[in-house]
Coordinates of C-alpha atoms in Angstrom, one line a residue:
Chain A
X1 CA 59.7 58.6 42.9
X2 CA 61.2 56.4 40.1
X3 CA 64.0 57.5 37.9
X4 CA 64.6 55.7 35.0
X5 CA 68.4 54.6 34.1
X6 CA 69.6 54.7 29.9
X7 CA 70.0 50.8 30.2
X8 CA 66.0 50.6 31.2
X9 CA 66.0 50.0 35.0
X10 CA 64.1 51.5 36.8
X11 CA 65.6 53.0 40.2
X12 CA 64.0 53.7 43.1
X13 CA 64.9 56.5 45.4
X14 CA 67.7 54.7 47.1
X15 CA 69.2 53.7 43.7
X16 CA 67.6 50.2 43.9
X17 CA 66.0 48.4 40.8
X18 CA 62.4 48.6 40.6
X19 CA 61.5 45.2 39.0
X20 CA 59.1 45.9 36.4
X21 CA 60.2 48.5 34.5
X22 CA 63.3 47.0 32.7
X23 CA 64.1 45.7 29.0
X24 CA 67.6 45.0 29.2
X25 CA 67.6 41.4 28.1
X26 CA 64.8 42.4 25.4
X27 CA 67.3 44.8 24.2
X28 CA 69.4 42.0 24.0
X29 CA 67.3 39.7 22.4
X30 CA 66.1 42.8 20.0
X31 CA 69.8 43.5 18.8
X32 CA 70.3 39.6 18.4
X33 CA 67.4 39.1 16.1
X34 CA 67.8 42.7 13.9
X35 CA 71.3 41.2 13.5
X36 CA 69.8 37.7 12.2
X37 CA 67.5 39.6 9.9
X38 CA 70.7 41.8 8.5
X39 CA 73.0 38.7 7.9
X40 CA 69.8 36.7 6.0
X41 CA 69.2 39.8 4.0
X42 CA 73.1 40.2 3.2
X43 CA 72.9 36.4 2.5
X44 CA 70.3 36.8 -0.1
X45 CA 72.4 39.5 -1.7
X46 CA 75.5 37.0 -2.3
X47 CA 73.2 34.5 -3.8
X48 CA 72.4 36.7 -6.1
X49 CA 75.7 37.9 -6.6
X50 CA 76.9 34.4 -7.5
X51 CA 74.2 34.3 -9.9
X52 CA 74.7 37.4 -11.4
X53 CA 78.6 38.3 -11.1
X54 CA 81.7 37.1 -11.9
X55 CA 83.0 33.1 -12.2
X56 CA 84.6 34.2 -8.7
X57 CA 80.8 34.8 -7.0
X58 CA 80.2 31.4 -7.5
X59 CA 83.5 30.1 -5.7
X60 CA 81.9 29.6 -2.4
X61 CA 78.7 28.0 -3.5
X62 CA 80.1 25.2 -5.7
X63 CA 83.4 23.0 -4.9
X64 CA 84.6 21.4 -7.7
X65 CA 85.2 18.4 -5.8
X66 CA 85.3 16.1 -8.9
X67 CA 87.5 18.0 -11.5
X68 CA 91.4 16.6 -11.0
X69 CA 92.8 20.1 -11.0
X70 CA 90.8 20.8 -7.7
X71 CA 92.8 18.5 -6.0
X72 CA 96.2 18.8 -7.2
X73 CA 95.9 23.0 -6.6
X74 CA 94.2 21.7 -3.1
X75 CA 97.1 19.7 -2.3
X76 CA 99.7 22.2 -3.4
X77 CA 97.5 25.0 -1.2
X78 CA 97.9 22.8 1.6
X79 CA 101.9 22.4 1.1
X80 CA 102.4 26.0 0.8
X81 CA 100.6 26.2 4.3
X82 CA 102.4 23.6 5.6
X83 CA 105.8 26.0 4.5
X84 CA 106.4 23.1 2.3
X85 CA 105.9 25.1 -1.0
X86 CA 106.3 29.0 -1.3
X87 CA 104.7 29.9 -5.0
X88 CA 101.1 30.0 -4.6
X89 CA 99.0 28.2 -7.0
X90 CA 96.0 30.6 -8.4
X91 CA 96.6 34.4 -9.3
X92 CA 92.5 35.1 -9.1
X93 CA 89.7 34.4 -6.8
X94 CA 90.0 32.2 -3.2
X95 CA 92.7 29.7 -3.0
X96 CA 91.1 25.6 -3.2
X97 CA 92.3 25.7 0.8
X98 CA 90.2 28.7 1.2
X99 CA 87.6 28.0 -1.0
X100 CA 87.2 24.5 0.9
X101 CA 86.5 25.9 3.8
X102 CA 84.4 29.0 3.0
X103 CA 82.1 26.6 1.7
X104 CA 81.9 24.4 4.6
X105 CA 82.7 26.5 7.2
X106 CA 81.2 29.6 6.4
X107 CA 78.2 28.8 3.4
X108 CA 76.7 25.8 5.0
X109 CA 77.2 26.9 8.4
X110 CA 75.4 30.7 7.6
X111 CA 72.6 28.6 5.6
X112 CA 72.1 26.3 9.1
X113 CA 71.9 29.3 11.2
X114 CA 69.8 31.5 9.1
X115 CA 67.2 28.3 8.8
X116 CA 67.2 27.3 12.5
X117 CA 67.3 31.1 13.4
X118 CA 64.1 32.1 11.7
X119 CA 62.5 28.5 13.2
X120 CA 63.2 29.1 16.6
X121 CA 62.2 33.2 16.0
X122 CA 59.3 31.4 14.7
X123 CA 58.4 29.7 17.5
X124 CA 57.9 33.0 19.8
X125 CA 56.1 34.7 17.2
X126 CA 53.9 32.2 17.5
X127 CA 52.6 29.4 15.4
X128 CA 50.4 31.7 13.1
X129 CA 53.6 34.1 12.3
X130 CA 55.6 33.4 8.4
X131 CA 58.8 32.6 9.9
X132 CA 57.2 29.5 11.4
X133 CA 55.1 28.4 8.5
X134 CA 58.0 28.9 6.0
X135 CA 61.0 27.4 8.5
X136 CA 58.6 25.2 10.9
X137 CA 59.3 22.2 8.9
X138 CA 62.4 21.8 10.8
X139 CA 60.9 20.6 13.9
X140 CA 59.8 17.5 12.0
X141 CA 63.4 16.4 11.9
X142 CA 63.9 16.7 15.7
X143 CA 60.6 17.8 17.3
X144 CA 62.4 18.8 20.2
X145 CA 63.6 22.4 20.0
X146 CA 66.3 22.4 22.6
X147 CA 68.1 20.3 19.8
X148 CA 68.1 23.5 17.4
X149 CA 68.7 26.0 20.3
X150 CA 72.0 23.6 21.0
X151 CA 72.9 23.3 17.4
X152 CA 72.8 27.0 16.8
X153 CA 75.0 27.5 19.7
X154 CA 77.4 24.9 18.1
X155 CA 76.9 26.6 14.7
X156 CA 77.8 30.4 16.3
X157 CA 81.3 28.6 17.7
X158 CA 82.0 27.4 13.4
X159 CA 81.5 30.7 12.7
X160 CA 84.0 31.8 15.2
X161 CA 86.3 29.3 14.4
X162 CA 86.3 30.2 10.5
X163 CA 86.5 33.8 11.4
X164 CA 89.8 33.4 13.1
X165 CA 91.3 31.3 10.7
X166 CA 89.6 33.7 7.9
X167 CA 91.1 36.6 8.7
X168 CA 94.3 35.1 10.1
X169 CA 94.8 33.7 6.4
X170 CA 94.0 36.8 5.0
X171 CA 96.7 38.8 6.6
X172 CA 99.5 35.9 6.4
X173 CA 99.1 35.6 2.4
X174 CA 99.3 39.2 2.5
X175 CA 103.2 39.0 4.4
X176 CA 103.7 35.9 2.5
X177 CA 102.9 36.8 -1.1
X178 CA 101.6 40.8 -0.5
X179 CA 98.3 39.2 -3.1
X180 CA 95.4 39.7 -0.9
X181 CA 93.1 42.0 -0.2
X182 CA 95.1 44.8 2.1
X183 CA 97.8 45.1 -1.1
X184 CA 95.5 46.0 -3.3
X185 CA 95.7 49.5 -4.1
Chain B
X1 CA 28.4 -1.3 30.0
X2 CA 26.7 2.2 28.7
X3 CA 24.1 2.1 26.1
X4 CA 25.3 4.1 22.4
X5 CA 21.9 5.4 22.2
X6 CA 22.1 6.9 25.4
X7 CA 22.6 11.2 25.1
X8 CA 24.6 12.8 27.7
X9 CA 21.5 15.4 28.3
X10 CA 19.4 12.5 28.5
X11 CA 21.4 10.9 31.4
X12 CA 22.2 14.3 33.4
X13 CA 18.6 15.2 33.8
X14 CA 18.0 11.6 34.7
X15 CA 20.2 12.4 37.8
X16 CA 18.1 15.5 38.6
X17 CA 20.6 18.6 36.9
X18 CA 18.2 21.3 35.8
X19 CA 18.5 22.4 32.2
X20 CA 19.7 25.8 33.4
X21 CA 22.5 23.9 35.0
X22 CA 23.0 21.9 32.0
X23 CA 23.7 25.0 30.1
X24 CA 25.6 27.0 32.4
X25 CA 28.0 23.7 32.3
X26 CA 28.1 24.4 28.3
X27 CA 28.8 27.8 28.4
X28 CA 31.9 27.2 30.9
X29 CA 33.3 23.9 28.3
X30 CA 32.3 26.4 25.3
X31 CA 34.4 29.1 26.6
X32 CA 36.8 26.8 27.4
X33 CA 37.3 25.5 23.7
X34 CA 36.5 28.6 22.2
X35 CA 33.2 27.8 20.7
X36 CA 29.4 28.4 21.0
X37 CA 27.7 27.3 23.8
X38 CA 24.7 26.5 21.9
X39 CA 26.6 24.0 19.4
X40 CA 27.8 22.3 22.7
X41 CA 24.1 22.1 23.9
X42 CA 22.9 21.0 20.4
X43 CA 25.3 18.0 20.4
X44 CA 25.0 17.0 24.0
X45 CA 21.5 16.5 23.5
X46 CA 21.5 15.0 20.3
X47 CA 24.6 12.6 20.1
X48 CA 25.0 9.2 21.5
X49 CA 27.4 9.2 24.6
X50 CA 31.0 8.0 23.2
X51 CA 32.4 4.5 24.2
X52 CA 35.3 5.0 25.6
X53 CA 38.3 2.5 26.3
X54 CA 41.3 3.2 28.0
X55 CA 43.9 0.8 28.3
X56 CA 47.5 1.0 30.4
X57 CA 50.5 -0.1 29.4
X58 CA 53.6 0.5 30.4
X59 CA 52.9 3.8 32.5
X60 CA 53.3 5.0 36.2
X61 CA 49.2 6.1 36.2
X62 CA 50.1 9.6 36.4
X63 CA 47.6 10.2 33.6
X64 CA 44.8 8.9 35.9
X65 CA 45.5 10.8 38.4
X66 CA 45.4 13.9 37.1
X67 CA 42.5 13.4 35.0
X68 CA 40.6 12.0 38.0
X69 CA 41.0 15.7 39.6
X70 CA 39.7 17.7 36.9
X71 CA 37.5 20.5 37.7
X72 CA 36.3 22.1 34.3
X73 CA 34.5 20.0 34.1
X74 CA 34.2 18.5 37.3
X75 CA 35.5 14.6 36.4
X76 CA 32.2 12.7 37.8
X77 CA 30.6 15.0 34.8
X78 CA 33.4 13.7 32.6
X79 CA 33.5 10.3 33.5
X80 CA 29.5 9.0 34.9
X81 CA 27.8 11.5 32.3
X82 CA 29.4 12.8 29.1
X83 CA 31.9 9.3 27.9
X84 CA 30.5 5.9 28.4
X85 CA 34.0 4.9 30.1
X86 CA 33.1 0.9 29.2
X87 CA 36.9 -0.1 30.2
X88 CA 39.5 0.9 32.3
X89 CA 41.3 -1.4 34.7
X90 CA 42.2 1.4 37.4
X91 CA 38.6 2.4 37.9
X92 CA 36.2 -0.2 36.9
X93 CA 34.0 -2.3 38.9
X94 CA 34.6 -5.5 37.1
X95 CA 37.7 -7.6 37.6
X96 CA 39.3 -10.9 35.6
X97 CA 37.1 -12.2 33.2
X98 CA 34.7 -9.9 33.5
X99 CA 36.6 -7.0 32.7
X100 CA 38.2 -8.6 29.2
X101 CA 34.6 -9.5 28.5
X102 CA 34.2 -5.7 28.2
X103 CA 37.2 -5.2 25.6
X104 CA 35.5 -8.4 23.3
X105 CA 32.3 -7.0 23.2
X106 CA 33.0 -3.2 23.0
X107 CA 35.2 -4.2 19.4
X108 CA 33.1 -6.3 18.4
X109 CA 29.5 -4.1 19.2
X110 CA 30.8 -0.6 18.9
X111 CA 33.2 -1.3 15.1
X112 CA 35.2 1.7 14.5
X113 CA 32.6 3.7 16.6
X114 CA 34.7 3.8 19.9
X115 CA 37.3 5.7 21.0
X116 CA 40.9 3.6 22.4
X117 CA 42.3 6.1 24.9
X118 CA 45.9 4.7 25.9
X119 CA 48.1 5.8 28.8
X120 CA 51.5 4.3 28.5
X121 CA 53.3 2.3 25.6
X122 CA 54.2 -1.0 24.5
X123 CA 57.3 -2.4 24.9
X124 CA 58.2 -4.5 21.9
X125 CA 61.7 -6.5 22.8
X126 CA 61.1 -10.6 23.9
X127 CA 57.7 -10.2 21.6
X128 CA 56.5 -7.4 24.5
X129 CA 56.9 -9.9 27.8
X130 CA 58.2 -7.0 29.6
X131 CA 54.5 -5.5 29.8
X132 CA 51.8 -8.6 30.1
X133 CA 48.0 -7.5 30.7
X134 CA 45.0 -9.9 31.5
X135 CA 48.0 -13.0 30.6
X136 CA 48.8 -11.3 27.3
X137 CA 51.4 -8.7 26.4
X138 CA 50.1 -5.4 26.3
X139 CA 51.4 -5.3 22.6
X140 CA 48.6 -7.5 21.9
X141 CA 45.9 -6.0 23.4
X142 CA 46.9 -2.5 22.0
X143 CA 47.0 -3.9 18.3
X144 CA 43.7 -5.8 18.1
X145 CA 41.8 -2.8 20.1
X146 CA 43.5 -0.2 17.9
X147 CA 41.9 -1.9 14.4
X148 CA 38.5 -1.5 15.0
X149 CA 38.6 2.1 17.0
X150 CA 37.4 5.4 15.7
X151 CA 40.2 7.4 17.0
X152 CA 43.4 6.8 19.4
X153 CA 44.0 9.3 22.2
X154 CA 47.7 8.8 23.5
X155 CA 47.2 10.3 27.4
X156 CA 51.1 11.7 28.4
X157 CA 54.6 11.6 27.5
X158 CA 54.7 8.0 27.2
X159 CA 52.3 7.1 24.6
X160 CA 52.9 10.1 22.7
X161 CA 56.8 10.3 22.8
X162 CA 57.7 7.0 24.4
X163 CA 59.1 9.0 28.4
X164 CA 61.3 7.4 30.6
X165 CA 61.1 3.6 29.6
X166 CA 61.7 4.7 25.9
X167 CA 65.4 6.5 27.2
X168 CA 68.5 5.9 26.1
X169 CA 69.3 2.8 26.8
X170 CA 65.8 2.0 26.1
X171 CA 66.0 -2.2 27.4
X172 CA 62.7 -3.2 26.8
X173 CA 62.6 -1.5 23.3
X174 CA 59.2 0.7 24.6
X175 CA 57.9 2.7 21.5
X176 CA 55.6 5.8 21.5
X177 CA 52.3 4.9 20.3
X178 CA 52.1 6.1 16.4
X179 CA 55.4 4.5 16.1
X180 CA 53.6 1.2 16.2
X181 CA 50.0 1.9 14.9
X182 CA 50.0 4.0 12.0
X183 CA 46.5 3.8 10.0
X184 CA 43.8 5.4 12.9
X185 CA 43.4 8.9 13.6
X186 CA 45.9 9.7 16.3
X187 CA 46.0 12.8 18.9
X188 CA 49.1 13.3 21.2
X189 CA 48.4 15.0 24.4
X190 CA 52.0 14.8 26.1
X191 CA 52.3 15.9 29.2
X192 CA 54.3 14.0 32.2
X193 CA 51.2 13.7 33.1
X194 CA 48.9 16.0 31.0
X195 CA 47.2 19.1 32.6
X196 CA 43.6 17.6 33.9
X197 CA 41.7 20.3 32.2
X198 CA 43.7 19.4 29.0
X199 CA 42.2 15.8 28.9
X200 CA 38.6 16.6 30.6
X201 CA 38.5 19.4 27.6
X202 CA 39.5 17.2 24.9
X203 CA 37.0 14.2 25.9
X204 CA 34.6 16.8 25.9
X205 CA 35.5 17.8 22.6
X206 CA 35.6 14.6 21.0
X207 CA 32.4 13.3 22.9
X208 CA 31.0 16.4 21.8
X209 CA 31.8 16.5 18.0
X210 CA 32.2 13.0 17.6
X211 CA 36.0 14.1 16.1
X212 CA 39.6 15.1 16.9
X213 CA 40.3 18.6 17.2
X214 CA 42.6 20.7 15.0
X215 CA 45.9 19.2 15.2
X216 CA 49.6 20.8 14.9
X217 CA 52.3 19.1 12.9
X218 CA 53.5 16.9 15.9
X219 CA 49.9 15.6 16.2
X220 CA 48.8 16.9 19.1
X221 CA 45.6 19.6 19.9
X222 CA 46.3 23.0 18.9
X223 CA 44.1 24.5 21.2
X224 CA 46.3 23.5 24.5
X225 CA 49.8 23.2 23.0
X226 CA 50.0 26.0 20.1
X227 CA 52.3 28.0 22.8
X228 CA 55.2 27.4 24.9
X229 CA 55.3 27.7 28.8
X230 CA 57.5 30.5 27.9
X231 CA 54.8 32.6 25.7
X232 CA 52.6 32.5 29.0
X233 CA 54.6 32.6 31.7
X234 CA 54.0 35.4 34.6
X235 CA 57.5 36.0 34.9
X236 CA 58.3 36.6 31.2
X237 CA 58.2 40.6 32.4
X238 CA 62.0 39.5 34.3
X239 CA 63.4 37.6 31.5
X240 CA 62.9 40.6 29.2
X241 CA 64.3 43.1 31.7
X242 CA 67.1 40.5 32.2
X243 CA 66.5 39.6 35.7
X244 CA 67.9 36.2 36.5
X245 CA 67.7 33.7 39.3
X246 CA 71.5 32.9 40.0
X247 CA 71.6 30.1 42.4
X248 CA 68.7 28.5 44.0
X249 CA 68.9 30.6 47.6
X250 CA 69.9 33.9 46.3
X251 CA 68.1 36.9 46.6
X252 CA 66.6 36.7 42.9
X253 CA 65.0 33.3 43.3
X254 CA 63.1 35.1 46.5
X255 CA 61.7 37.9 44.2
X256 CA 60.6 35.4 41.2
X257 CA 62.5 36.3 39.0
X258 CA 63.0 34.3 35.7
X259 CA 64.6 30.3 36.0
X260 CA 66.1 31.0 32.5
X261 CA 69.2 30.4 33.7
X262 CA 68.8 27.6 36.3
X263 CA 68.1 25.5 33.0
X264 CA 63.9 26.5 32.6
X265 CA 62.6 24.5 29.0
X266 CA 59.8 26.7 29.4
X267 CA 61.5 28.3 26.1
X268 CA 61.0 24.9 24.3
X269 CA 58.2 23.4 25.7
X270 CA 55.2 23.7 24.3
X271 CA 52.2 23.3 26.9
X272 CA 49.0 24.9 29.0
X273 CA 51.2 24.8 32.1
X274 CA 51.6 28.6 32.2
X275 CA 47.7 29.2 31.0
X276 CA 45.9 26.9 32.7
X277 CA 47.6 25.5 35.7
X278 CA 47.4 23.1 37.6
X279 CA 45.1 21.4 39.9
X280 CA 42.1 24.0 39.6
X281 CA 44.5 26.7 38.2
X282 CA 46.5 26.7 41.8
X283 CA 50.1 26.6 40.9
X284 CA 52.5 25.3 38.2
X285 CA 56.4 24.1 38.5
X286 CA 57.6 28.0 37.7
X287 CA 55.5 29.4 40.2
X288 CA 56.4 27.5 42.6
X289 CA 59.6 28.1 42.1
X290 CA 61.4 25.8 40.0
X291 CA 62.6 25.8 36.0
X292 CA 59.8 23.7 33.4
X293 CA 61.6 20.5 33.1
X294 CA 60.1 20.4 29.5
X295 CA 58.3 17.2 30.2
X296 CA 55.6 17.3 27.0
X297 CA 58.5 17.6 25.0
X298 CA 60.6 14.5 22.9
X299 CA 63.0 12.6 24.3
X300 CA 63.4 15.2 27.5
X301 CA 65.1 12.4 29.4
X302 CA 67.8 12.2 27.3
X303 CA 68.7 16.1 26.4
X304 CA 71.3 16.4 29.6
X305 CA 70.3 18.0 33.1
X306 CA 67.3 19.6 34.1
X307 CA 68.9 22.7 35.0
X308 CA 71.2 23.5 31.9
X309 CA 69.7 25.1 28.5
X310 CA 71.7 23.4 26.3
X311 CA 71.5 19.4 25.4
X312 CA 74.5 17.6 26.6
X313 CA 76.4 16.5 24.1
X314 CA 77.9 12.4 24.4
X315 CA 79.5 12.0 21.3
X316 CA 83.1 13.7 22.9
X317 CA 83.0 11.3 25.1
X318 CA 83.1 13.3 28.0
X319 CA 79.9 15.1 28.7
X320 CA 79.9 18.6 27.4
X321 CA 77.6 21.0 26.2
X322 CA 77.4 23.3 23.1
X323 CA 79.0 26.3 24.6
X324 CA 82.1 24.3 26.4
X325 CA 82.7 22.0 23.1
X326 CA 82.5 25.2 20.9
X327 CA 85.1 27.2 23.4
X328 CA 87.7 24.3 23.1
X329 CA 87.7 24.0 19.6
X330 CA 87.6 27.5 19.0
X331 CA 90.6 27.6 21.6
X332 CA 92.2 25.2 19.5
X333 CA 92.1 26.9 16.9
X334 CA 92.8 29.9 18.5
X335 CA 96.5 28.3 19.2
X336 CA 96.6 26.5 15.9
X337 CA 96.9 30.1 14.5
X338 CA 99.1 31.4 17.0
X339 CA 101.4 28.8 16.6
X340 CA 101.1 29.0 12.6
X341 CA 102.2 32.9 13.1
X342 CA 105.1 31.8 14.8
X343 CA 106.4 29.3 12.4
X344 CA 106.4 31.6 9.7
X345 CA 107.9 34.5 11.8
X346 CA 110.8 32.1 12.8
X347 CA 111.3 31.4 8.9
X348 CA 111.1 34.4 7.8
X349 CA 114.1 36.0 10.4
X350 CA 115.6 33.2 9.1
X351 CA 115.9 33.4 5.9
X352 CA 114.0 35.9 3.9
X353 CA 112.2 34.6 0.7
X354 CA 112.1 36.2 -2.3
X355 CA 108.9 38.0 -3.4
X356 CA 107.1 36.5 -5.6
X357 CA 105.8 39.1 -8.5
X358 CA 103.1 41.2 -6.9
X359 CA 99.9 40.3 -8.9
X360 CA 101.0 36.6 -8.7
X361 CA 100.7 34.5 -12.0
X362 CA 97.5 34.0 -14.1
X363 CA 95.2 31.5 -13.6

């Protein structure tokens, strides 16, 4: 008689696994690619946002990497950082430090995975499915698809890394200069 | 030296096969390909037997051998019957002279009607000395055959990707096949070798149709490599219910549970492996016991070990893969932080700044 466990093993009568019967790692893989489909989704939504909203929306999308003032208020961001400077330089939106790296650390690296996400999804629902004929094209740059597997590995550890410093920053401009987000009231 | 008027009907019942026979073989190659039998009939009686070259180059004859034991169809059917196989150094009669003879007269009798079937690749450093073939480099002979053929077949991982003498360092500068001829109609069947039935069924095909088959976007026949191992494999039920091999002698790798995590490319290989099998549908590397190596896929030489997921990655210097590089520096940063905190805890005890005015100035 088999009893079946809330994680999807089956157990025998001794409490052993019966092998067929489980979906634990399609859970897994299920909760993985319903979260990839959420992020792209909430992705789409923030280009629009940039399109639609404020001057702010756009921050993340487009550096100013050419105007002067970029790079002066970049250079002060990174003094006051440094604990070399103590005013801060903008009153509105992200910081040039901040804005720098939400746009390399977080836009470029959400645009990567979300492209080599739906390519390798592609690739198990099958040749014929619209994730591989709309994201395919990327196995023409490496045809290999152990590259993209590694790469979105590396890309996951980016987003970690920003995270950290992301919400590390957050919280010390708050002690620092009570201007971000938790102060506002 | 076959004649082109010749039909492969015409020379089976010649040898005494019955036309029941004959179309008992079609229906087995039609449901094969996934096509009627009686178009397979149609053509085999109508259409001229195929000239078929096949030269080596730089190659381990891997390809050879696994065509030569084919059973759907059986290979004497392939090779004596449906292809007029008018050159191929490994199993031909003729020898020196003789045998380049062949290559002369087959380009300059057969013009764009023949097929160039080529199992290995040229190397290209020292003007291609490091492969020389009949007192030539291969290079050569590849080039001038390759002009006047109707279509070129690259058999395996070498002429289609470029394999082991194309890796990293890559001395004798060996190129995959399209890298060096670009203007003929080109099918990849990687594979290291290919499965037998993969090359018996696409001979048959072209022999059959007198064209390539539909192709994917990396060139090669959709029909055998439009899935990965992965999509096919018997013990996909374990990877989905999470049931891992460990280590190579534990108690998982005796029930058959999934190689996943022993380093299996069936994931990212795209092959027949799982679907066909090999040698007469016996066995294939997963079944018998050990993780795909990935070997239809590019540059699988040079992606790291066999039994790790992940490509190693060189460029740190020290070789790491994407997990262990992405744990450092996110360790790094980790401290970085930490040690950011600190500083500005320590200044702050110190000496207490003056807030600046809550909403900050304009900007």
């Amino acid at each position: 008689m088999a009893v079946q466990t809330p994680n999807g093993f089956n157990l025998d009568r001794s409490g052993k696994r019966i092998v067929s019967g489980g979906f634990l790692f399609g859970y897994i893989r299920f909760a993985h690619f319903s979260a990839g489909y959420v992020l792209s989704a909430g992705f789409l939504l923030r280009i629009y946002w940039a399109l639609m909203g404020n001057a702010h929306a756009m921050q993340i999308f487009c550096v100013p990497l050419w105007r002067r003032c970029f790079w002066r208020e970049l250079h002060h961001e990174i003094r006051r950082y440094s604990f070399l400077a103590v005013e801060p330089e903008r009153g509105l939106g992200h910081n040039r430090l901040a804005q720098l790296a939400m746009f390399f650390m977080f836009t470029q690296t959400i645009t990567f995975m979300v492209v080599t996400g739906f390519a390798l999804y592609g690739q198990g629902a099958g040749t014929d499915s619209w994730q591989y004929k709309v994201f395919g094209w990327v196995f023409s740059l490496w045809p290999n698809s152990q590259d993209f597997h590694t790469w979105h590995h590396l890309g996951l550890w980016v987003i970690v890394m920003f995270a950290l410093v992301h919400i590390y920053a957050v919280l010390w401009d708050d002690v620092v200069s009570r201007r971000s987000f938790p102060s506002i009231k | 030296m076959g004649d082109a008027t010749e039909t492969f009907y015409g020379v089976i019942r010649r040898q005494g096969i019955t036309r029941r026979s004959f179309l008992k073989f079609c229906s087995f190659t039609a449901a094969s390909l996934g096509l009627g039998a009686s178009s397979i009939a149609h053509a085999l009686e109508t259409k001229p037997r195929v000239p078929v070259i096949w030269l080596h180059g730089l190659e381990c004859t891997c390809c050879s051998e696994s065509f030569i034991r084919s059973a759907h169809p059986l290979i004497k059917d392939a090779l004596l019957s449906m292809i007029s196989l008018d050159y191929d150094h490994m199993i031909m009669a003729a020898a020196g002279h003789q045998a380049e003879a062949i290559l002369e007269e087959t380009r300059a009798r057969y013009k764009g009607g023949y097929v160039l079937a080529v199992e290995g690749n040229p190397p290209l450093n020292e003007g291609g000395m490091f492969c020389i073939d009949g007192g030539k480099p291969f290079v050569e002979k590849l080039t001038s055959m390759a002009e006047e053929s109707m279509a070129i077949v690259a058999w395996g991982t070498c002429a289609s990707w470029g394999c082991v003498q194309a890796a990293k360092p890559n001395p004798t500068r060996a190129v995959p096949i399209d890298k060096l001829i670009t203007n003929r109609p080109f099918i990849k069947v990687p594979g290291g070798p290919p499965i037998a039935e993969v090359m018996s069924g696409l001979v048959t095909f072209i022999t059959t149709f007198g064209k390539l088959p539909k192709l994917d976007h990396q060139g090669r026949p959709s029909m055998f490599y439009s899935e990965r191992i992965h999509d096919k494999c018997y013990r996909r039920s374990h990877f989905d219910a999470g049931q891992f091999v460990e280590e190579w002698d534990d108690t998982n790798a005796r029930k058959g549970y999934c190689l996943y995590k022993l380093g299996c490319k069936g994931p990212t290989t795209y092959n027949a492996c799982s679907a066909l099998r090999w040698n007469g549908g016996v066995s294939f590397p997963i079944q018998s016991g050990h993780g795909c190596l990935g070997c239809s896929e590019d540059g699988f030489w040079d992606k790291g070990s066999f039994y790790d997921r992940l490509t190693t990655i060189k460029q740190f210097g020290i070789e790491q893969n994407a997990d262990e590089i992405g744990m450092a520096a996110a360790g790094v940063v980790g401290l970085a932080v930490a040690a950011h905190a600190a500083v500005t805890a320590a200044k702050r005890l110190r000496h207490r700044p003056d807030r600046p005015a809550h909403k900050g100035k304009p900007s």
